[in-house]
Amino acid sequence: MDLRDDTRCRNCHTPLQGSVCHRCGQRVIDKRWTTSLLLRQFFSQLTNIEKGFLYTTKKLFTRPGKLVHDYWNGVTIPYYNPFRYMIIWTTINLLFAFWLGIDEMIQANMGPTSVEEGLGADELLAANQQFNNWMNILVLLVIPIKSAASYLLFRRKKKNYAEHLIMNSFIFGQGAFMSFVTQFVFYLFPTLFAGYFLFYFLLGVGYDSYVFRQTFKQPLWLIVLKAVLIGVIGLAALFLLIFLFSSLILWLT
């Protein structure tokens, strides 16, 4: 191994003994940044199944409880930041849904809302554009609410609110990934849209139960009950935010 005892990490200034700092994980970059180097770094971190983004996705399926406990205990180097992870998968999912026209297909399979009935064609188009622009933020606003719910329901486990925020950010990001994968099925079979919201609610409750079971080690029936309650609270919060935002658009229009 190429020892670098005379070189210090540029991030934490620890003496280096290789190409990666053993203290903070900073990789040694002894070349000037170029476009090709930047692209190699990006794709290396994105596709690394031993550390980073896809590794986090894999572990959230195979051992989510260990991942959550690792992150709580300060073992963060192998995993992607939970908030960035959540935002990336949520953005990818919403962009993919927009590209497929999922929102229009949902509206085509469901009757117009009372808000939509009060708008004309031009106003409805403008309202939909505004709603789509802000939907990402509305969805992300549910995370603090679900985190408060899980904090209260699992308060005997003595985890603080920030720790629940970390866990729920990972859960939400993984939910966005599962939505990204499964919504193509709805695109191919539009008749399934009748059960669109029920499917994703049950999928969310199922995955929440899986993570909670591994993380908190409580009886399965109690875990499922708490997952349902948290899911209902999250869904109610989302619908309330959508209603308030839609009403605001109607008032401004």
PDB file of C-alpha atoms in Angstrom:
ATOM      1  CA  MET A   1       0.000   0.000   0.000  1.00  0.00           C
ATOM      2  CA  ASP A   2       1.220   3.452  -0.812  1.00  0.00           C
ATOM      3  CA  LEU A   3       1.836   5.055   2.568  1.00  0.00           C
ATOM      4  CA  ARG A   4       1.340   8.788   2.865  1.00  0.00           C
ATOM      5  CA  ASP A   5       2.673   9.435   6.398  1.00  0.00           C
ATOM      6  CA  ASP A   6       4.022  12.814   5.291  1.00  0.00           C
ATOM      7  CA  THR A   7       0.650  13.895   3.919  1.00  0.00           C
ATOM      8  CA  ARG A   8      -2.292  15.144   5.910  1.00  0.00           C
ATOM      9  CA  CYS A   9      -5.976  14.918   5.076  1.00  0.00           C
ATOM     10  CA  ARG A  10      -7.136  18.194   3.580  1.00  0.00           C
ATOM     11  CA  ASN A  11     -10.445  17.862   5.422  1.00  0.00           C
ATOM     12  CA  CYS A  12      -9.510  16.948   9.032  1.00  0.00           C
ATOM     13  CA  HIS A  13      -5.678  17.209   8.833  1.00  0.00           C
ATOM     14  CA  THR A  14      -5.156  13.651  10.107  1.00  0.00           C
ATOM     15  CA  PRO A  15      -1.934  11.976   8.856  1.00  0.00           C
ATOM     16  CA  LEU A  16      -2.830   9.779   5.879  1.00  0.00           C
ATOM     17  CA  GLN A  17      -1.928   6.109   5.508  1.00  0.00           C
ATOM     18  CA  GLY A  18      -3.496   5.487   2.146  1.00  0.00           C
ATOM     19  CA  SER A  19      -5.729   7.047  -0.472  1.00  0.00           C
ATOM     20  CA  VAL A  20      -8.646   7.469   1.970  1.00  0.00           C
ATOM     21  CA  CYS A  21      -8.538   9.149   5.385  1.00  0.00           C
ATOM     22  CA  HIS A  22      -9.247   6.561   8.074  1.00  0.00           C
ATOM     23  CA  ARG A  23     -10.784   9.231  10.314  1.00  0.00           C
ATOM     24  CA  CYS A  24     -13.271  11.132   8.150  1.00  0.00           C
ATOM     25  CA  GLY A  25     -13.399   9.096   4.932  1.00  0.00           C
ATOM     26  CA  GLN A  26     -12.111  11.903   2.704  1.00  0.00           C
ATOM     27  CA  ARG A  27     -10.603  10.525  -0.497  1.00  0.00           C
ATOM     28  CA  VAL A  28      -7.238  11.915  -1.567  1.00  0.00           C
ATOM     29  CA  ILE A  29      -7.543  13.986  -4.740  1.00  0.00           C
ATOM     30  CA  ASP A  30      -4.066  14.961  -5.906  1.00  0.00           C
ATOM     31  CA  LYS A  31      -5.105  16.168  -9.355  1.00  0.00           C
ATOM     32  CA  ARG A  32      -6.842  19.277 -10.598  1.00  0.00           C
ATOM     33  CA  TRP A  33     -10.553  18.901 -11.194  1.00  0.00           C
ATOM     34  CA  THR A  34     -11.458  18.173 -14.801  1.00  0.00           C
ATOM     35  CA  THR A  35     -14.793  17.406 -16.416  1.00  0.00           C
ATOM     36  CA  SER A  36     -13.880  13.747 -16.886  1.00  0.00           C
ATOM     37  CA  LEU A  37     -12.693  13.424 -13.264  1.00  0.00           C
ATOM     38  CA  LEU A  38     -15.877  15.092 -12.034  1.00  0.00           C
ATOM     39  CA  LEU A  39     -18.056  12.695 -14.051  1.00  0.00           C
ATOM     40  CA  ARG A  40     -16.056   9.677 -12.853  1.00  0.00           C
ATOM     41  CA  GLN A  41     -16.467  10.789  -9.228  1.00  0.00           C
ATOM     42  CA  PHE A  42     -20.202  11.356  -9.717  1.00  0.00           C
ATOM     43  CA  PHE A  43     -20.941   7.989 -11.323  1.00  0.00           C
ATOM     44  CA  SER A  44     -18.622   6.190  -8.901  1.00  0.00           C
ATOM     45  CA  GLN A  45     -20.520   7.538  -5.897  1.00  0.00           C
ATOM     46  CA  LEU A  46     -23.906   7.031  -7.536  1.00  0.00           C
ATOM     47  CA  THR A  47     -23.385   3.404  -8.559  1.00  0.00           C
ATOM     48  CA  ASN A  48     -21.206   2.213  -5.659  1.00  0.00           C
ATOM     49  CA  ILE A  49     -23.026  -0.785  -4.143  1.00  0.00           C
ATOM     50  CA  GLU A  50     -20.599  -0.933  -1.198  1.00  0.00           C
ATOM     51  CA  LYS A  51     -21.139   2.658  -0.060  1.00  0.00           C
ATOM     52  CA  GLY A  52     -23.308   5.641  -0.916  1.00  0.00           C
ATOM     53  CA  PHE A  53     -26.573   6.125  -2.772  1.00  0.00           C
ATOM     54  CA  LEU A  54     -27.377   2.691  -4.235  1.00  0.00           C
ATOM     55  CA  TYR A  55     -25.836   0.965  -1.223  1.00  0.00           C
ATOM     56  CA  THR A  56     -28.282   2.891   0.978  1.00  0.00           C
ATOM     57  CA  THR A  57     -31.161   1.860  -1.288  1.00  0.00           C
ATOM     58  CA  LYS A  58     -30.105  -1.782  -1.032  1.00  0.00           C
ATOM     59  CA  LYS A  59     -29.702  -1.704   2.754  1.00  0.00           C
ATOM     60  CA  LEU A  60     -33.093  -0.043   3.224  1.00  0.00           C
ATOM     61  CA  PHE A  61     -34.556  -3.195   1.684  1.00  0.00           C
ATOM     62  CA  THR A  62     -32.333  -5.820   3.268  1.00  0.00           C
ATOM     63  CA  ARG A  63     -31.441  -4.444   6.733  1.00  0.00           C
ATOM     64  CA  PRO A  64     -33.200  -1.119   7.362  1.00  0.00           C
ATOM     65  CA  GLY A  65     -33.080  -1.508  11.146  1.00  0.00           C
ATOM     66  CA  LYS A  66     -29.301  -1.841  11.129  1.00  0.00           C
ATOM     67  CA  LEU A  67     -28.961   1.142   8.803  1.00  0.00           C
ATOM     68  CA  VAL A  68     -31.106   3.314  11.083  1.00  0.00           C
ATOM     69  CA  HIS A  69     -29.230   2.243  14.222  1.00  0.00           C
ATOM     70  CA  ASP A  70     -25.877   2.729  12.484  1.00  0.00           C
ATOM     71  CA  TYR A  71     -26.809   6.267  11.518  1.00  0.00           C
ATOM     72  CA  TRP A  72     -28.145   7.013  14.995  1.00  0.00           C
ATOM     73  CA  ASN A  73     -24.865   5.768  16.467  1.00  0.00           C
ATOM     74  CA  GLY A  74     -22.726   7.932  14.189  1.00  0.00           C
ATOM     75  CA  VAL A  75     -21.809   5.331  11.550  1.00  0.00           C
ATOM     76  CA  THR A  76     -22.593   7.575   8.585  1.00  0.00           C
ATOM     77  CA  ILE A  77     -19.756   7.043   6.090  1.00  0.00           C
ATOM     78  CA  PRO A  78     -21.271   3.958   4.341  1.00  0.00           C
ATOM     79  CA  TYR A  79     -24.671   5.605   3.888  1.00  0.00           C
ATOM     80  CA  TYR A  80     -26.094   8.491   1.926  1.00  0.00           C
ATOM     81  CA  ASN A  81     -27.308  11.510   3.883  1.00  0.00           C
ATOM     82  CA  PRO A  82     -30.997  10.801   4.741  1.00  0.00           C
ATOM     83  CA  PHE A  83     -32.267  14.222   3.715  1.00  0.00           C
ATOM     84  CA  ARG A  84     -30.420  14.265   0.400  1.00  0.00           C
ATOM     85  CA  TYR A  85     -31.504  10.661  -0.156  1.00  0.00           C
ATOM     86  CA  MET A  86     -35.133  11.615   0.420  1.00  0.00           C
ATOM     87  CA  ILE A  87     -34.980  14.695  -1.808  1.00  0.00           C
ATOM     88  CA  ILE A  88     -33.232  12.879  -4.684  1.00  0.00           C
ATOM     89  CA  TRP A  89     -35.671   9.956  -4.847  1.00  0.00           C
ATOM     90  CA  THR A  90     -38.676  12.248  -4.337  1.00  0.00           C
ATOM     91  CA  THR A  91     -37.520  14.507  -7.163  1.00  0.00           C
ATOM     92  CA  ILE A  92     -36.806  11.564  -9.483  1.00  0.00           C
ATOM     93  CA  ASN A  93     -40.191  10.049  -8.677  1.00  0.00           C
ATOM     94  CA  LEU A  94     -42.110  13.283  -9.292  1.00  0.00           C
ATOM     95  CA  LEU A  95     -40.244  13.987 -12.533  1.00  0.00           C
ATOM     96  CA  PHE A  96     -40.952  10.444 -13.730  1.00  0.00           C
ATOM     97  CA  ALA A  97     -44.627  10.807 -12.788  1.00  0.00           C
ATOM     98  CA  PHE A  98     -44.784  14.116 -14.668  1.00  0.00           C
ATOM     99  CA  TRP A  99     -43.143  12.520 -17.714  1.00  0.00           C
ATOM    100  CA  LEU A 100     -45.654   9.649 -17.684  1.00  0.00           C
ATOM    101  CA  GLY A 101     -48.570  12.027 -17.119  1.00  0.00           C
ATOM    102  CA  ILE A 102     -49.622  10.236 -13.934  1.00  0.00           C
ATOM    103  CA  ASP A 103     -51.375  13.304 -12.514  1.00  0.00           C
ATOM    104  CA  GLU A 104     -53.544  13.676 -15.615  1.00  0.00           C
ATOM    105  CA  MET A 105     -54.339   9.953 -15.571  1.00  0.00           C
ATOM    106  CA  ILE A 106     -55.395  10.146 -11.921  1.00  0.00           C
ATOM    107  CA  GLN A 107     -57.677  13.091 -12.666  1.00  0.00           C
ATOM    108  CA  ALA A 108     -59.121  11.281 -15.686  1.00  0.00           C
ATOM    109  CA  ASN A 109     -60.048   8.322 -13.499  1.00  0.00           C
ATOM    110  CA  MET A 110     -61.455  10.438 -10.679  1.00  0.00           C
ATOM    111  CA  GLY A 111     -64.119  13.118 -10.715  1.00  0.00           C
ATOM    112  CA  PRO A 112     -63.189  16.802 -10.442  1.00  0.00           C
ATOM    113  CA  THR A 113     -62.804  18.222  -6.955  1.00  0.00           C
ATOM    114  CA  SER A 114     -64.974  21.018  -5.641  1.00  0.00           C
ATOM    115  CA  VAL A 115     -62.043  23.394  -6.062  1.00  0.00           C
ATOM    116  CA  GLU A 116     -61.589  22.392  -9.694  1.00  0.00           C
ATOM    117  CA  GLU A 117     -65.317  22.826 -10.387  1.00  0.00           C
ATOM    118  CA  GLY A 118     -65.016  26.439  -9.290  1.00  0.00           C
ATOM    119  CA  LEU A 119     -62.314  27.198 -11.858  1.00  0.00           C
ATOM    120  CA  GLY A 120     -62.494  27.846 -15.566  1.00  0.00           C
ATOM    121  CA  ALA A 121     -60.298  26.047 -18.114  1.00  0.00           C
ATOM    122  CA  ASP A 122     -57.541  28.686 -18.130  1.00  0.00           C
ATOM    123  CA  GLU A 123     -57.689  29.096 -14.373  1.00  0.00           C
ATOM    124  CA  LEU A 124     -57.584  25.328 -13.864  1.00  0.00           C
ATOM    125  CA  LEU A 125     -54.488  25.039 -16.076  1.00  0.00           C
ATOM    126  CA  ALA A 126     -52.750  27.820 -14.160  1.00  0.00           C
ATOM    127  CA  ALA A 127     -53.750  26.253 -10.828  1.00  0.00           C
ATOM    128  CA  ASN A 128     -52.442  22.842 -11.881  1.00  0.00           C
ATOM    129  CA  GLN A 129     -49.133  24.365 -12.964  1.00  0.00           C
ATOM    130  CA  GLN A 130     -48.773  26.150  -9.629  1.00  0.00           C
ATOM    131  CA  PHE A 131     -49.756  22.992  -7.746  1.00  0.00           C
ATOM    132  CA  ASN A 132     -47.210  20.853  -9.621  1.00  0.00           C
ATOM    133  CA  ASN A 133     -44.497  23.430  -8.917  1.00  0.00           C
ATOM    134  CA  TRP A 134     -45.179  23.240  -5.180  1.00  0.00           C
ATOM    135  CA  MET A 135     -46.130  19.551  -4.864  1.00  0.00           C
ATOM    136  CA  ASN A 136     -42.558  18.539  -4.038  1.00  0.00           C
ATOM    137  CA  ILE A 137     -42.517  20.890  -1.053  1.00  0.00           C
ATOM    138  CA  LEU A 138     -46.008  19.863   0.101  1.00  0.00           C
ATOM    139  CA  VAL A 139     -44.991  16.201   0.108  1.00  0.00           C
ATOM    140  CA  LEU A 140     -41.780  16.906   2.029  1.00  0.00           C
ATOM    141  CA  LEU A 141     -43.700  18.901   4.656  1.00  0.00           C
ATOM    142  CA  VAL A 142     -45.372  15.654   5.731  1.00  0.00           C
ATOM    143  CA  ILE A 143     -42.043  14.290   7.050  1.00  0.00           C
ATOM    144  CA  PRO A 144     -41.857  16.489  10.183  1.00  0.00           C
ATOM    145  CA  ILE A 145     -45.475  15.587  10.989  1.00  0.00           C
ATOM    146  CA  LYS A 146     -44.917  11.835  10.610  1.00  0.00           C
ATOM    147  CA  SER A 147     -41.720  12.150  12.634  1.00  0.00           C
ATOM    148  CA  ALA A 148     -43.643  13.812  15.460  1.00  0.00           C
ATOM    149  CA  ALA A 149     -46.194  10.981  15.322  1.00  0.00           C
ATOM    150  CA  SER A 150     -43.557   8.231  15.443  1.00  0.00           C
ATOM    151  CA  TYR A 151     -41.724  10.096  18.222  1.00  0.00           C
ATOM    152  CA  LEU A 152     -44.880  10.053  20.359  1.00  0.00           C
ATOM    153  CA  LEU A 153     -45.860   6.465  19.550  1.00  0.00           C
ATOM    154  CA  PHE A 154     -42.343   5.103  20.206  1.00  0.00           C
ATOM    155  CA  ARG A 155     -41.421   7.512  23.019  1.00  0.00           C
ATOM    156  CA  ARG A 156     -40.585   4.630  25.386  1.00  0.00           C
ATOM    157  CA  LYS A 157     -37.628   3.820  23.133  1.00  0.00           C
ATOM    158  CA  LYS A 158     -36.082   7.126  24.263  1.00  0.00           C
ATOM    159  CA  LYS A 159     -35.167   8.385  20.802  1.00  0.00           C
ATOM    160  CA  ASN A 160     -35.371  12.126  20.283  1.00  0.00           C
ATOM    161  CA  TYR A 161     -37.256  13.951  17.550  1.00  0.00           C
ATOM    162  CA  ALA A 162     -34.148  14.450  15.393  1.00  0.00           C
ATOM    163  CA  GLU A 163     -33.503  10.694  15.397  1.00  0.00           C
ATOM    164  CA  HIS A 164     -37.071  10.045  14.273  1.00  0.00           C
ATOM    165  CA  LEU A 165     -36.617  12.676  11.576  1.00  0.00           C
ATOM    166  CA  ILE A 166     -33.583  10.756  10.291  1.00  0.00           C
ATOM    167  CA  MET A 167     -35.471   7.448  10.276  1.00  0.00           C
ATOM    168  CA  ASN A 168     -38.549   8.866   8.542  1.00  0.00           C
ATOM    169  CA  SER A 169     -36.441  10.641   5.932  1.00  0.00           C
ATOM    170  CA  PHE A 170     -34.876   7.308   4.988  1.00  0.00           C
ATOM    171  CA  ILE A 171     -38.335   5.678   4.961  1.00  0.00           C
ATOM    172  CA  PHE A 172     -39.823   8.430   2.818  1.00  0.00           C
ATOM    173  CA  GLY A 173     -36.938   8.304   0.361  1.00  0.00           C
ATOM    174  CA  GLN A 174     -37.338   4.555   0.004  1.00  0.00           C
ATOM    175  CA  GLY A 175     -41.082   5.014  -0.453  1.00  0.00           C
ATOM    176  CA  ALA A 176     -40.376   7.447  -3.294  1.00  0.00           C
ATOM    177  CA  PHE A 177     -38.104   4.832  -4.870  1.00  0.00           C
ATOM    178  CA  MET A 178     -40.823   2.168  -4.617  1.00  0.00           C
ATOM    179  CA  SER A 179     -43.319   4.591  -6.131  1.00  0.00           C
ATOM    180  CA  PHE A 180     -40.861   5.318  -8.953  1.00  0.00           C
ATOM    181  CA  VAL A 181     -40.642   1.579  -9.704  1.00  0.00           C
ATOM    182  CA  THR A 182     -44.335   0.687  -9.365  1.00  0.00           C
ATOM    183  CA  GLN A 183     -46.144   3.631 -10.936  1.00  0.00           C
ATOM    184  CA  PHE A 184     -45.144   2.385 -14.385  1.00  0.00           C
ATOM    185  CA  VAL A 185     -47.571  -0.500 -13.757  1.00  0.00           C
ATOM    186  CA  PHE A 186     -50.398   2.018 -13.335  1.00  0.00           C
ATOM    187  CA  TYR A 187     -49.311   3.710 -16.546  1.00  0.00           C
ATOM    188  CA  LEU A 188     -49.573   0.401 -18.430  1.00  0.00           C
ATOM    189  CA  PHE A 189     -52.881  -0.568 -16.804  1.00  0.00           C
ATOM    190  CA  PRO A 190     -54.919   2.644 -16.275  1.00  0.00           C
ATOM    191  CA  THR A 191     -57.916   0.748 -14.862  1.00  0.00           C
ATOM    192  CA  LEU A 192     -55.829   0.142 -11.735  1.00  0.00           C
ATOM    193  CA  PHE A 193     -55.991   3.854 -10.878  1.00  0.00           C
ATOM    194  CA  ALA A 194     -59.219   3.144  -8.994  1.00  0.00           C
ATOM    195  CA  GLY A 195     -57.042   1.685  -6.247  1.00  0.00           C
ATOM    196  CA  TYR A 196     -54.053   4.026  -6.692  1.00  0.00           C
ATOM    197  CA  PHE A 197     -54.150   5.759  -3.308  1.00  0.00           C
ATOM    198  CA  LEU A 198     -55.152   2.621  -1.409  1.00  0.00           C
ATOM    199  CA  PHE A 199     -52.237   0.711  -2.959  1.00  0.00           C
ATOM    200  CA  TYR A 200     -49.644   3.289  -1.946  1.00  0.00           C
ATOM    201  CA  PHE A 201     -51.157   3.679   1.508  1.00  0.00           C
ATOM    202  CA  LEU A 202     -50.924  -0.085   2.107  1.00  0.00           C
ATOM    203  CA  LEU A 203     -47.436  -0.174   0.582  1.00  0.00           C
ATOM    204  CA  GLY A 204     -46.374   2.609   2.936  1.00  0.00           C
ATOM    205  CA  VAL A 205     -47.881   0.913   5.985  1.00  0.00           C
ATOM    206  CA  GLY A 206     -46.240  -2.374   5.009  1.00  0.00           C
ATOM    207  CA  TYR A 207     -42.793  -0.853   4.589  1.00  0.00           C
ATOM    208  CA  ASP A 208     -43.141   1.289   7.717  1.00  0.00           C
ATOM    209  CA  SER A 209     -44.021  -1.858   9.674  1.00  0.00           C
ATOM    210  CA  TYR A 210     -40.969  -3.627   8.249  1.00  0.00           C
ATOM    211  CA  VAL A 211     -38.623  -0.809   9.289  1.00  0.00           C
ATOM    212  CA  PHE A 212     -40.248  -0.266  12.701  1.00  0.00           C
ATOM    213  CA  ARG A 213     -40.136  -3.997  13.451  1.00  0.00           C
ATOM    214  CA  GLN A 214     -36.397  -4.178  12.758  1.00  0.00           C
ATOM    215  CA  THR A 215     -35.675  -0.903  14.521  1.00  0.00           C
ATOM    216  CA  PHE A 216     -37.778  -1.093  17.688  1.00  0.00           C
ATOM    217  CA  LYS A 217     -38.241  -4.873  18.164  1.00  0.00           C
ATOM    218  CA  GLN A 218     -41.858  -4.639  19.350  1.00  0.00           C
ATOM    219  CA  PRO A 219     -44.648  -7.230  18.786  1.00  0.00           C
ATOM    220  CA  LEU A 220     -45.787  -7.358  15.167  1.00  0.00           C
ATOM    221  CA  TRP A 221     -49.431  -6.491  15.908  1.00  0.00           C
ATOM    222  CA  LEU A 222     -48.366  -3.394  17.839  1.00  0.00           C
ATOM    223  CA  ILE A 223     -45.923  -2.370  15.119  1.00  0.00           C
ATOM    224  CA  VAL A 224     -48.606  -2.674  12.414  1.00  0.00           C
ATOM    225  CA  LEU A 225     -51.099  -0.709  14.526  1.00  0.00           C
ATOM    226  CA  LYS A 226     -48.607   2.115  15.031  1.00  0.00           C
ATOM    227  CA  ALA A 227     -47.659   2.066  11.337  1.00  0.00           C
ATOM    228  CA  VAL A 228     -51.342   2.413  10.376  1.00  0.00           C
ATOM    229  CA  LEU A 229     -51.809   5.327  12.792  1.00  0.00           C
ATOM    230  CA  ILE A 230     -48.703   7.081  11.490  1.00  0.00           C
ATOM    231  CA  GLY A 231     -49.829   6.439   7.908  1.00  0.00           C
ATOM    232  CA  VAL A 232     -53.292   7.895   8.589  1.00  0.00           C
ATOM    233  CA  ILE A 233     -51.767  10.952  10.263  1.00  0.00           C
ATOM    234  CA  GLY A 234     -49.379  11.460   7.345  1.00  0.00           C
ATOM    235  CA  LEU A 235     -52.135  11.031   4.757  1.00  0.00           C
ATOM    236  CA  ALA A 236     -54.462  13.396   6.610  1.00  0.00           C
ATOM    237  CA  ALA A 237     -51.665  15.963   6.847  1.00  0.00           C
ATOM    238  CA  LEU A 238     -50.965  15.695   3.107  1.00  0.00           C
ATOM    239  CA  PHE A 239     -54.646  16.069   2.164  1.00  0.00           C
ATOM    240  CA  LEU A 240     -54.950  19.042   4.522  1.00  0.00           C
ATOM    241  CA  LEU A 241     -51.910  20.710   2.955  1.00  0.00           C
ATOM    242  CA  ILE A 242     -53.272  20.026  -0.535  1.00  0.00           C
ATOM    243  CA  PHE A 243     -56.682  21.446   0.423  1.00  0.00           C
ATOM    244  CA  LEU A 244     -55.165  24.571   1.960  1.00  0.00           C
ATOM    245  CA  PHE A 245     -52.842  25.136  -0.991  1.00  0.00           C
ATOM    246  CA  SER A 246     -55.640  24.525  -3.529  1.00  0.00           C
ATOM    247  CA  SER A 247     -57.893  26.932  -1.638  1.00  0.00           C
ATOM    248  CA  LEU A 248     -55.104  29.512  -1.652  1.00  0.00           C
ATOM    249  CA  ILE A 249     -54.707  29.133  -5.423  1.00  0.00           C
ATOM    250  CA  LEU A 250     -58.480  29.521  -5.870  1.00  0.00           C
ATOM    251  CA  TRP A 251     -58.494  32.632  -3.692  1.00  0.00           C
ATOM    252  CA  LEU A 252     -55.555  34.168  -5.571  1.00  0.00           C
ATOM    253  CA  THR A 253     -57.140  33.276  -8.916  1.00  0.00           C
TER     254      THR A 253
END
